[in-house]
């Protein structure tokens, strides 16, 4: 078990344990190379010691790592260290759909349909790459804090089932399809069934089937139809209800045949919920093809029905379920209270017992009457015609069972059914007239066509008794032997160069961006997974992490700032500045910023911001002139005149000069409508007296006039 603070591969620091299940423990960790949080699923020791399981576990995880979709929890890395085998996944902050349903009770139609569409889109991406989930349940669906729905644990269930963990344990029994419950052949339609159960639980707030044991629940999946969701959710639209019912049909052929068909109807239901457009194929039962699982076989053996011994019977373990991000485990522990039983065979066995008891009773009565002389041997029998009556269904079953009992001694020669599907094989053995049953005993990887029979336990030409069961082995998908390739080192290369190197090596490329980096230019590789030390199979994906360069800057708004303030603010933000031609502006003082480029935009460091300065209020000018004259009394004269004149308005001086005579002309170019002309001077006033003498007085004077 990992401790808080431990490191995996000198890269992932364990921060906390966030989940546990039967197969693995889940931890939150910090990826110190890419500086991001991740979730790490670590295989428990009892599974780590099984080399065949570990090989399959890693292969399936690597296969699932090729899935990239917004509605799938991405797998980043698969590795091992000191006997620990782990998967590094995207860390999603949020809660499981199971917890969400428990908190809300019942979800609305629109919310249920929206979640179902997102889950279906994730499943679609996996099915398009031939990956079946096998364990769709609310515990494996995460709703992030941003409201995005993501599906997790792709490929893990397949690895587990390949290690003889039975499907009714691996796939949570409450959501398992009938074919999973009987260990039959599983394809994408099994995921559709499980999603249908999830939709039922979302809209009603309850599970369609429950029981005291996992076997009891599995039997209900096999034998019972789910209740109409409208019983518990009266407001459910007819289209959504019929979508759920079609998804959860017992026979895969009556469900949606692929996830794309389901998505079309889900989107149509969301747009037109009250349209009754969903078509469910009618139930067709030709009474011939019977696919019986291993559990049913064991039950039949317990009832004493004669059948050939299978060649090799796989062992089944009973691990707990493995869930992501949630310690709660909704599924009951499996027990040994019984195995799955074909209900028709159970009925036949019961009827056979009753018929046998009746026959024995008749024989005893007959013998007793014979001994008493009531019935004499050799006496002539009188035939009495009974009136014909309609044969009831119970009588038919009794007659059929009696017929089978009386004909157990019939035998025939077995034919070859190799290379056929189970349906084709059943039709072939039906021609022998021995009421034989073909059932899938197990599935093996094979180069033969998937789904065809590669082994039969009663060989061609062997004697086979009427009513026997033929054990067959079905061909599964063969594991491809991939070419091993050394992963090239692309750290430090540009995006284009790295992509070229990886593709040239026969690998695929996935591109992600890491944290901002002041030291590494944009679109240069800072990390890769797998690393150059590792090997990969041809066609595997190498994820490269690119630097986005320096962190972008939000351009500050400097309109109204003085020129000095604007330049200081932009420089401190890591930006450059330039100026366009200044403009007049009545509301912005001269020298302040009227406008700028890229205000509020996110730009790279060093981007140039263009500023426009104000020239102040635009005014018109005109030339004015006026003459100011010093008033001198008659008989006197002004001498030694000194002074100055000025032309101004309240805000500005337009002209000024000195005064040396009693008359001065003031002129200049003014802005506005008018200005004030002033003269301030000093002078000596000389006056001639009557006696011819003169008197001198020192005077000061001020004179002004408005000019326009």
XYZ file of C-alpha atoms in Angstrom:
708
model
C 0.000 0.000 0.000
C 1.275 3.458 -0.860
C 1.816 6.069 1.825
C 1.125 9.782 1.535
C 4.266 11.473 0.229
C 5.555 8.401 -1.673
C 6.701 8.899 -5.271
C 6.033 6.631 -8.251
C 8.614 6.675 -11.052
C 10.245 9.724 -9.390
C 7.387 11.720 -10.849
C 4.019 11.153 -9.192
C 3.727 12.285 -5.565
C 0.921 10.525 -3.650
C -1.279 13.152 -1.970
C -4.305 11.244 -0.674
C -6.340 8.070 -1.068
C -9.654 8.837 -2.786
C -11.154 5.415 -3.513
C -10.896 1.669 -3.032
C -12.412 -1.460 -4.542
C -11.861 -5.160 -4.859
C -9.195 -4.876 -7.557
C -7.384 -1.633 -6.818
C -6.903 1.465 -4.708
C -7.192 4.961 -6.182
C -4.991 7.886 -5.154
C -4.826 11.582 -5.923
C -1.298 12.500 -6.948
C 0.787 15.402 -8.275
C 2.634 14.990 -11.575
C 5.770 17.048 -10.882
C 6.960 17.003 -14.485
C 3.778 18.466 -15.974
C 2.721 20.193 -12.739
C -0.831 18.829 -12.698
C -3.012 16.633 -10.521
C -3.711 13.053 -11.632
C -5.603 10.027 -10.331
C -3.576 6.813 -9.990
C -5.223 3.390 -9.834
C -2.878 0.855 -8.172
C -3.559 -2.864 -8.583
C -3.886 -4.792 -5.314
C -1.215 -7.322 -4.428
C -3.358 -10.448 -4.946
C -3.828 -9.469 -8.594
C -0.279 -8.150 -9.077
C 1.074 -11.626 -8.324
C -0.882 -13.124 -11.241
C 1.408 -12.582 -14.244
C -1.222 -13.522 -16.840
C -3.710 -11.085 -15.338
C -1.108 -8.315 -15.127
C -0.224 -8.797 -18.803
C -3.879 -8.563 -19.826
C -4.498 -5.673 -17.426
C -1.675 -3.611 -18.924
C -2.626 -4.473 -22.503
C -6.239 -3.408 -21.966
C -5.206 -0.240 -20.134
C -2.826 0.682 -22.965
C -5.605 0.034 -25.451
C -7.974 2.271 -23.476
C -5.228 4.919 -23.312
C -5.816 5.441 -27.027
C -9.257 6.868 -26.238
C -9.384 10.656 -26.351
C -12.787 12.226 -25.867
C -14.268 15.011 -23.713
C -16.681 12.516 -22.134
C -14.032 9.930 -21.187
C -11.589 10.066 -18.269
C -8.330 9.934 -20.203
C -5.551 7.487 -19.342
C -2.141 9.196 -19.358
C 0.293 6.477 -18.389
C 0.612 2.784 -17.460
C 3.559 1.602 -15.414
C 5.006 -0.593 -12.694
C 7.480 -0.135 -9.871
C 8.646 -2.512 -7.139
C 5.830 -4.970 -7.891
C 3.150 -2.253 -8.012
C 1.176 -1.973 -11.248
C -0.644 1.277 -11.836
C -2.591 3.389 -14.291
C -2.287 7.187 -14.335
C -5.564 8.872 -15.280
C -7.022 12.324 -15.662
C -8.056 13.711 -12.264
C -11.621 14.999 -12.374
C -12.825 17.219 -9.557
C -16.456 16.311 -8.968
C -18.802 13.554 -7.771
C -20.039 10.273 -9.190
C -23.460 10.111 -10.828
C -24.418 7.623 -8.079
C -23.797 10.235 -5.393
C -25.568 12.875 -7.468
C -28.687 10.702 -7.805
C -28.626 9.927 -4.075
C -28.495 13.656 -3.286
C -31.250 14.719 -5.699
C -33.488 11.644 -5.477
C -34.867 11.888 -9.021
C -33.421 13.847 -11.945
C -35.535 15.795 -14.401
C -36.099 14.531 -17.935
C -33.866 17.196 -19.516
C -31.052 16.584 -17.033
C -31.323 12.803 -17.417
C -31.352 13.024 -21.213
C -28.412 15.445 -21.255
C -26.320 13.194 -18.994
C -27.296 10.127 -21.056
C -26.209 11.845 -24.284
C -22.791 12.715 -22.827
C -22.311 9.169 -21.505
C -23.398 7.736 -24.874
C -20.918 9.975 -26.699
C -18.108 8.606 -24.542
C -19.267 5.026 -25.163
C -19.526 5.799 -28.893
C -15.872 6.887 -29.000
C -14.863 3.599 -27.340
C -17.070 1.402 -29.543
C -15.599 3.070 -32.619
C -12.241 1.676 -31.470
C -13.692 -1.780 -30.698
C -13.542 -1.250 -26.928
C -16.539 -2.469 -24.914
C -16.840 -0.973 -21.431
C -18.682 -3.916 -19.758
C -19.235 -2.028 -16.493
C -21.419 1.017 -17.207
C -22.908 2.134 -13.884
C -23.375 5.469 -12.072
C -20.303 4.774 -9.932
C -18.187 4.854 -13.129
C -19.729 8.115 -14.380
C -18.287 11.354 -12.973
C -19.900 14.800 -13.080
C -17.186 17.439 -12.859
C -17.548 20.732 -11.037
C -17.925 22.367 -14.476
C -20.902 20.098 -15.253
C -19.097 17.903 -17.797
C -19.948 14.192 -17.685
C -17.091 11.707 -18.011
C -17.026 7.899 -18.129
C -14.139 6.074 -16.461
C -12.691 2.525 -16.283
C -12.735 1.683 -20.010
C -10.996 -1.590 -20.746
C -10.524 -2.635 -17.124
C -13.562 -4.906 -16.998
C -12.362 -6.789 -20.067
C -8.999 -7.464 -18.449
C -10.721 -8.760 -15.340
C -13.191 -10.976 -17.194
C -10.321 -12.474 -19.178
C -8.856 -13.590 -15.841
C -11.932 -15.781 -15.105
C -13.667 -13.200 -12.914
C -17.319 -13.817 -13.702
C -19.313 -11.118 -15.447
C -22.034 -10.987 -12.799
C -19.386 -9.892 -10.293
C -17.255 -7.655 -12.467
C -20.114 -5.768 -14.057
C -22.162 -4.512 -11.122
C -25.035 -6.951 -10.998
C -27.664 -4.208 -10.743
C -26.598 -2.909 -14.167
C -25.402 -6.142 -15.851
C -27.025 -7.239 -19.092
C -28.653 -10.689 -19.291
C -25.793 -11.971 -21.445
C -23.299 -10.820 -18.781
C -25.378 -12.479 -16.057
C -25.084 -15.853 -17.808
C -21.465 -15.334 -18.974
C -22.551 -15.228 -22.609
C -21.079 -13.413 -25.591
C -20.872 -9.669 -24.911
C -20.809 -6.866 -27.480
C -21.645 -3.150 -27.570
C -25.328 -3.850 -27.010
C -24.474 -4.924 -23.457
C -23.244 -1.376 -22.731
C -26.521 -0.071 -24.187
C -28.500 -2.281 -21.761
C -26.468 -1.004 -18.787
C -26.946 2.608 -19.907
C -30.687 1.936 -20.083
C -30.636 0.830 -16.423
C -28.678 4.002 -15.533
C -31.299 6.142 -17.317
C -34.059 4.293 -15.411
C -32.306 5.060 -12.117
C -31.782 8.733 -13.009
C -35.417 9.398 -13.953
C -37.010 7.289 -11.172
C -34.429 7.531 -8.378
C -34.464 3.750 -7.920
C -33.080 0.548 -9.437
C -35.404 -1.645 -11.518
C -34.217 -4.881 -9.890
C -33.050 -5.582 -6.356
C -32.586 -8.682 -4.216
C -30.908 -10.164 -1.178
C -28.030 -11.599 -3.196
C -26.256 -10.878 -6.449
C -27.619 -14.168 -7.819
C -31.178 -13.078 -7.044
C -30.658 -9.789 -8.844
C -29.026 -11.517 -11.822
C -31.976 -13.919 -12.101
C -34.364 -10.979 -12.271
C -32.294 -9.513 -15.126
C -32.658 -12.831 -16.925
C -36.334 -13.484 -16.233
C -38.192 -10.213 -15.620
C -38.959 -7.143 -17.709
C -38.327 -3.820 -16.028
C -41.311 -1.791 -14.871
C -42.400 1.145 -16.994
C -40.510 4.189 -15.645
C -43.736 6.240 -15.739
C -44.981 4.252 -12.723
C -42.393 6.085 -10.594
C -41.957 9.215 -12.761
C -45.418 10.162 -14.114
C -44.057 13.225 -15.950
C -41.566 11.279 -18.071
C -42.125 11.933 -21.819
C -43.271 8.933 -23.866
C -40.201 9.096 -26.109
C -37.714 8.900 -23.206
C -39.644 6.076 -21.539
C -39.626 4.001 -24.728
C -35.902 4.699 -25.238
C -35.258 3.197 -21.764
C -37.499 0.208 -22.499
C -35.784 -0.432 -25.846
C -32.310 -0.238 -24.277
C -33.255 -2.806 -21.613
C -34.769 -5.530 -23.776
C -33.636 -9.014 -22.689
C -32.706 -9.993 -26.251
C -29.836 -7.934 -27.738
C -31.493 -8.034 -31.178
C -34.444 -6.019 -29.794
C -32.246 -3.272 -28.351
C -30.560 -0.462 -30.238
C -28.035 -2.228 -32.447
C -25.367 0.416 -31.936
C -24.792 3.466 -29.806
C -25.221 5.808 -32.788
C -28.876 4.757 -33.135
C -29.430 5.465 -29.433
C -27.822 8.916 -29.712
C -30.117 9.842 -32.613
C -33.217 8.988 -30.564
C -31.893 10.702 -27.403
C -31.280 13.939 -29.277
C -34.675 13.713 -30.971
C -36.324 13.058 -27.600
C -34.648 16.121 -26.114
C -35.950 18.249 -29.015
C -39.436 16.668 -29.291
C -40.064 14.798 -26.013
C -43.756 14.083 -26.624
C -43.296 12.485 -30.081
C -43.914 8.724 -30.021
C -41.224 7.758 -32.527
C -39.295 4.939 -30.792
C -39.856 1.554 -32.443
C -39.223 -1.642 -30.440
C -38.956 -4.825 -32.488
C -41.627 -7.446 -31.699
C -40.601 -10.434 -29.586
C -39.836 -13.482 -31.733
C -39.128 -16.858 -30.090
C -38.594 -19.790 -32.460
C -38.034 -22.126 -29.522
C -34.840 -23.563 -30.982
C -31.702 -21.646 -30.161
C -30.778 -21.897 -26.488
C -27.572 -20.390 -25.118
C -27.013 -21.667 -21.599
C -24.337 -20.217 -19.339
C -22.003 -22.072 -16.991
C -24.141 -21.254 -13.928
C -27.196 -22.757 -15.619
C -25.196 -25.860 -16.465
C -24.226 -26.352 -12.805
C -27.857 -25.944 -11.720
C -28.952 -28.535 -14.252
C -26.291 -30.932 -12.911
C -27.637 -30.417 -9.383
C -31.090 -31.569 -10.609
C -29.678 -34.815 -11.929
C -30.377 -34.313 -15.655
C -28.045 -36.426 -17.734
C -25.563 -34.552 -19.909
C -22.006 -34.977 -21.184
C -19.192 -33.814 -18.949
C -17.476 -30.621 -20.159
C -13.795 -30.822 -21.023
C -12.554 -28.095 -18.747
C -14.533 -25.955 -16.396
C -13.102 -22.477 -15.619
C -12.826 -21.444 -12.010
C -14.576 -18.269 -10.885
C -13.289 -15.969 -8.196
C -15.347 -13.487 -6.246
C -13.595 -10.103 -5.927
C -15.386 -6.986 -4.821
C -16.268 -4.392 -7.373
C -13.666 -1.811 -8.332
C -14.965 1.740 -8.385
C -13.355 5.116 -9.138
C -13.414 8.090 -6.759
C -16.006 6.493 -4.459
C -15.516 4.222 -1.450
C -19.200 3.241 -1.491
C -19.972 -0.084 -3.115
C -23.637 -0.492 -4.034
C -23.375 -4.090 -5.100
C -23.945 -6.939 -2.671
C -21.198 -9.503 -2.127
C -21.628 -12.612 -4.155
C -22.542 -15.761 -2.237
C -22.981 -19.460 -2.849
C -26.742 -19.650 -2.389
C -27.155 -21.043 -5.867
C -26.369 -20.421 -9.486
C -28.384 -19.117 -12.389
C -30.986 -21.565 -13.697
C -32.849 -21.625 -16.968
C -36.481 -21.209 -15.780
C -37.873 -23.430 -18.614
C -35.563 -26.284 -17.629
C -36.539 -25.849 -13.964
C -40.217 -26.189 -14.953
C -39.517 -29.255 -17.092
C -37.640 -30.965 -14.254
C -40.532 -30.298 -11.851
C -43.106 -31.688 -14.321
C -40.937 -34.773 -14.961
C -40.898 -35.522 -11.246
C -44.682 -35.228 -11.018
C -45.253 -37.426 -14.098
C -42.860 -40.085 -12.812
C -44.671 -40.196 -9.459
C -48.049 -40.543 -11.240
C -46.744 -43.417 -13.434
C -45.374 -45.262 -10.391
C -48.715 -44.837 -8.602
C -50.635 -46.196 -11.626
C -48.325 -49.229 -11.819
C -48.811 -49.974 -8.093
C -52.618 -49.693 -8.395
C -52.606 -51.865 -11.529
C -50.557 -54.589 -9.860
C -52.761 -54.502 -6.767
C -55.931 -54.861 -8.828
C -54.378 -57.689 -10.836
C -53.484 -59.591 -7.682
C -57.047 -59.068 -6.374
C -58.455 -60.495 -9.619
C -60.190 -57.320 -10.592
C -58.145 -57.133 -13.780
C -57.396 -60.314 -15.663
C -54.496 -60.688 -18.022
C -55.414 -61.520 -21.612
C -58.959 -60.243 -21.324
C -60.420 -58.513 -24.342
C -60.189 -54.758 -24.098
C -63.049 -52.610 -25.153
C -62.012 -49.356 -26.780
C -64.024 -46.392 -25.695
C -63.786 -43.273 -27.724
C -63.374 -40.229 -25.556
C -64.773 -36.967 -26.877
C -61.981 -34.721 -28.220
C -61.137 -31.854 -25.937
C -58.754 -28.942 -26.332
C -55.300 -29.742 -24.913
C -54.214 -27.184 -22.314
C -50.744 -25.672 -22.171
C -49.997 -27.638 -18.971
C -51.017 -30.898 -20.690
C -48.791 -30.057 -23.633
C -45.812 -29.500 -21.309
C -46.635 -32.755 -19.462
C -46.914 -34.696 -22.708
C -43.680 -33.188 -24.011
C -41.843 -34.022 -20.795
C -43.239 -37.576 -20.798
C -42.241 -37.931 -24.423
C -38.669 -36.895 -23.555
C -38.605 -39.326 -20.614
C -39.832 -42.265 -22.695
C -37.335 -41.596 -25.486
C -34.127 -41.176 -23.463
C -32.727 -44.294 -25.045
C -32.757 -42.733 -28.560
C -29.246 -42.114 -29.896
C -27.556 -40.687 -32.966
C -24.192 -39.785 -34.450
C -22.871 -36.295 -33.720
C -22.145 -33.952 -36.638
C -19.422 -31.322 -36.919
C -20.557 -27.816 -35.965
C -17.090 -26.227 -36.066
C -16.938 -22.846 -37.799
C -20.657 -22.194 -37.206
C -22.291 -19.611 -34.981
C -24.351 -20.892 -32.059
C -27.567 -20.224 -34.006
C -26.284 -22.089 -37.060
C -25.066 -24.980 -34.902
C -28.452 -25.280 -33.176
C -30.197 -25.544 -36.535
C -27.699 -28.186 -37.641
C -28.163 -30.430 -34.577
C -31.958 -29.974 -34.774
C -31.824 -32.010 -38.004
C -30.751 -35.055 -35.941
C -34.165 -35.069 -34.239
C -32.611 -35.691 -30.812
C -33.675 -32.441 -29.154
C -30.059 -31.446 -28.538
C -29.077 -28.098 -26.984
C -26.006 -26.093 -27.962
C -24.619 -23.762 -25.342
C -21.512 -21.555 -25.108
C -19.201 -23.099 -22.534
C -16.447 -20.479 -22.800
C -14.801 -17.976 -25.128
C -11.165 -18.179 -26.205
C -8.940 -15.864 -28.188
C -8.612 -17.227 -31.680
C -7.636 -16.304 -35.214
C -10.918 -17.828 -36.369
C -13.901 -15.594 -37.098
C -15.147 -14.021 -33.886
C -18.333 -15.656 -32.544
C -17.867 -18.967 -34.368
C -17.439 -22.388 -32.720
C -13.835 -23.616 -32.487
C -14.325 -26.605 -30.137
C -17.161 -29.067 -29.380
C -17.051 -31.551 -26.498
C -18.880 -34.310 -28.447
C -16.796 -34.932 -31.535
C -18.135 -35.618 -34.996
C -19.160 -39.301 -35.279
C -19.456 -39.845 -31.519
C -22.701 -41.286 -30.130
C -25.005 -38.677 -28.649
C -28.167 -39.408 -26.651
C -31.431 -37.551 -27.134
C -31.746 -34.435 -24.940
C -27.978 -34.067 -24.451
C -26.255 -30.692 -24.275
C -23.351 -29.876 -26.571
C -20.622 -27.799 -24.930
C -18.929 -25.458 -27.401
C -16.117 -22.937 -27.240
C -16.598 -19.647 -29.072
C -13.812 -17.803 -30.880
C -12.996 -14.439 -29.332
C -10.954 -11.643 -30.760
C -7.308 -12.675 -31.114
C -4.771 -10.491 -29.418
C -2.614 -8.842 -32.029
C 1.107 -9.302 -31.783
C 2.340 -5.807 -32.278
C 5.731 -4.741 -33.492
C 7.759 -3.203 -30.662
C 9.179 0.247 -31.400
C 11.639 2.405 -29.483
C 9.954 5.694 -28.658
C 12.006 8.590 -30.090
C 13.066 11.458 -27.824
C 11.374 14.677 -28.920
C 11.803 16.907 -25.848
C 13.158 20.283 -26.967
C 11.882 19.871 -30.527
C 9.258 22.077 -32.123
C 5.752 20.702 -32.541
C 6.193 20.072 -36.283
C 9.558 18.381 -35.853
C 8.297 16.182 -32.967
C 5.204 15.064 -34.870
C 7.320 14.149 -37.867
C 9.772 12.090 -35.762
C 7.009 10.176 -33.960
C 5.016 9.421 -37.114
C 8.173 8.294 -38.902
C 8.666 5.742 -36.109
C 5.236 4.237 -36.836
C 3.474 5.821 -33.869
C 0.559 8.220 -33.480
C 0.731 11.642 -31.866
C -1.467 13.298 -29.279
C -0.770 16.947 -28.465
C -1.378 18.650 -25.122
C -0.219 21.965 -23.678
C 1.475 22.306 -20.311
C 1.964 25.297 -18.011
C 3.196 28.693 -19.165
C 6.948 28.855 -19.329
C 9.008 32.054 -19.494
C 12.099 30.079 -20.493
C 10.700 27.850 -23.291
C 9.228 29.266 -26.476
C 5.696 28.427 -27.548
C 5.086 25.059 -29.326
C 8.326 23.473 -28.086
C 8.059 19.998 -26.472
C 8.729 19.998 -22.715
C 7.633 16.399 -21.963
C 6.403 13.222 -23.626
C 4.631 9.992 -22.652
C 5.811 7.274 -23.094
C 9.332 8.587 -22.551
C 12.269 7.883 -24.833
C 13.384 5.138 -22.400
C 10.243 3.106 -23.131
C 9.100 0.950 -26.020
C 5.675 0.929 -27.659
C 3.708 -1.120 -30.131
C 3.309 0.047 -33.684
C 0.342 2.361 -33.926
C 0.424 3.305 -30.223
C -0.034 6.951 -29.288
C 2.753 9.144 -27.933
C 1.506 12.197 -26.058
C 3.686 15.294 -26.347
C 3.369 18.217 -23.958
C 4.050 21.596 -25.550
C 5.017 24.844 -23.897
C 2.497 27.611 -24.537
C 5.315 30.122 -24.022
C 5.101 33.051 -21.641
C 1.882 33.583 -19.767
C -0.375 35.956 -21.720
C -1.031 39.446 -20.337
C -4.338 41.263 -20.040
C -3.781 44.788 -21.426
C -4.619 47.436 -18.781
C -6.866 50.391 -19.647
C -4.842 53.659 -19.469
C -7.356 56.020 -21.137
C -7.416 59.275 -19.159
C -3.919 58.693 -17.751
C -1.241 61.316 -18.276
C 1.466 60.340 -20.707
C 3.894 59.506 -17.898
C 1.316 57.442 -15.993
C 0.350 55.465 -19.109
C 3.961 54.661 -20.025
C 4.747 53.477 -16.480
C 1.626 51.249 -16.266
C 2.265 49.516 -19.602
C 5.972 48.970 -18.884
C 5.221 47.374 -15.509
C 2.797 44.960 -17.243
C 5.534 43.783 -19.619
C 4.178 45.639 -22.639
C 5.624 48.186 -25.058
C 3.984 51.424 -26.234
C 3.943 53.733 -29.247
C 2.036 56.869 -30.206
C -0.239 57.886 -33.007
C -0.825 61.561 -33.939
C -2.248 63.636 -31.101
C -5.835 64.838 -31.458
C -7.947 67.670 -30.047
C -10.419 66.631 -27.363
C -12.748 68.950 -25.451
C -13.045 66.523 -22.469
C -9.467 65.229 -22.087
C -6.743 67.598 -20.972
C -3.805 68.191 -23.274
C -1.098 65.521 -22.863
C -3.435 62.808 -21.475
C -4.436 59.563 -23.256
C -7.563 59.770 -25.414
C -7.538 56.143 -26.690
C -5.438 52.959 -26.922
C -5.326 49.638 -28.799
C -6.083 46.129 -27.329
C -7.579 47.367 -24.049
C -8.694 44.283 -22.034
C -7.309 41.840 -24.618
C -5.033 38.923 -23.724
C -1.714 39.304 -25.530
C 1.824 37.989 -25.391
C 4.454 39.773 -23.331
C 6.251 42.506 -25.273
C 3.226 43.382 -27.417
C 3.165 47.069 -28.481
C 0.140 49.138 -27.415
C -0.541 52.279 -29.480
C -1.627 55.385 -27.527
C -3.298 58.585 -28.765
C -2.672 61.761 -26.733
C -4.962 64.779 -26.407
C -4.046 68.242 -27.762
C -6.691 69.733 -25.553
C -9.672 71.764 -26.679
C -9.480 72.908 -30.273
C -9.956 76.740 -30.602
C -10.116 79.290 -33.467
C -7.699 82.312 -33.568
C -7.923 85.846 -34.917
C -5.786 89.007 -35.168
C -6.878 91.999 -32.992
C -5.454 95.464 -32.362
C -6.307 98.545 -30.281
C -4.608 101.870 -29.437
C -4.417 103.032 -25.825
C -3.576 106.785 -25.247
C -2.432 108.485 -22.033
C -4.627 111.471 -21.166
C -2.386 114.559 -20.521
C -4.002 117.806 -19.180
C -3.920 120.851 -21.430
C -0.859 122.962 -20.864
C 1.168 120.023 -19.588
C 3.347 117.474 -21.154
C 4.435 113.967 -20.218
C 8.122 113.245 -20.035
C 10.311 110.311 -19.001
C 7.539 107.843 -19.906
C 8.185 104.152 -18.966
C 5.832 101.198 -18.698
C 4.498 98.000 -20.319
C 1.474 96.745 -22.154
C -0.174 93.289 -22.295
C -2.836 91.453 -24.360
C -4.426 88.463 -22.507
C -7.533 86.537 -21.538
C -8.221 84.538 -18.398
C -6.075 81.547 -19.384
C -3.430 82.801 -21.740
C -1.227 85.798 -22.568
C -1.097 86.626 -26.242
C 1.227 89.694 -26.471
C 3.273 92.106 -24.300
C 5.819 94.917 -24.719
C 7.256 98.161 -23.360
C 5.765 101.705 -23.449
C 7.725 104.859 -24.285
C 5.099 107.310 -25.475
C 1.694 108.561 -24.480
C 0.096 106.407 -27.189
C 0.644 102.658 -27.673
C -0.918 100.179 -30.086
C -1.612 96.718 -28.588
C -2.080 93.864 -31.103
C -1.840 90.057 -31.286
C -3.456 86.780 -32.319
C -6.055 85.618 -29.818
C -8.180 82.469 -29.370
C -11.766 82.818 -28.384
C -14.033 85.773 -28.847
C -12.179 88.592 -27.058
C -9.153 89.613 -24.983
C -8.075 92.442 -22.664
C -5.427 95.045 -23.569
C -3.784 96.868 -20.623
C -1.122 99.599 -20.249
C 0.670 100.405 -16.972
C 3.134 103.339 -17.011
C 5.006 106.000 -15.046
C 5.789 109.488 -16.257
C 6.705 113.073 -15.249
C 3.924 115.642 -15.854
C 5.479 119.034 -16.583
C 3.160 122.054 -16.290
C 4.182 125.711 -17.268
C 3.012 128.273 -14.785
C 1.769 131.806 -15.683
C 4.981 133.327 -14.468
C 6.894 131.136 -16.820
C 8.131 128.677 -14.260
C 7.465 124.945 -14.554
C 6.139 122.426 -12.108
C 7.025 118.747 -12.396
C 4.902 115.929 -10.869
C 5.641 112.128 -11.006
C 2.566 110.217 -12.093
C 1.469 106.536 -12.560
C -1.326 105.484 -14.860
C -3.306 102.332 -15.839
C -5.530 101.933 -18.806
C -7.244 98.923 -20.311
C -9.688 98.095 -23.055
C -11.500 95.015 -24.359
C -10.642 94.088 -27.902
C -12.572 91.647 -30.092
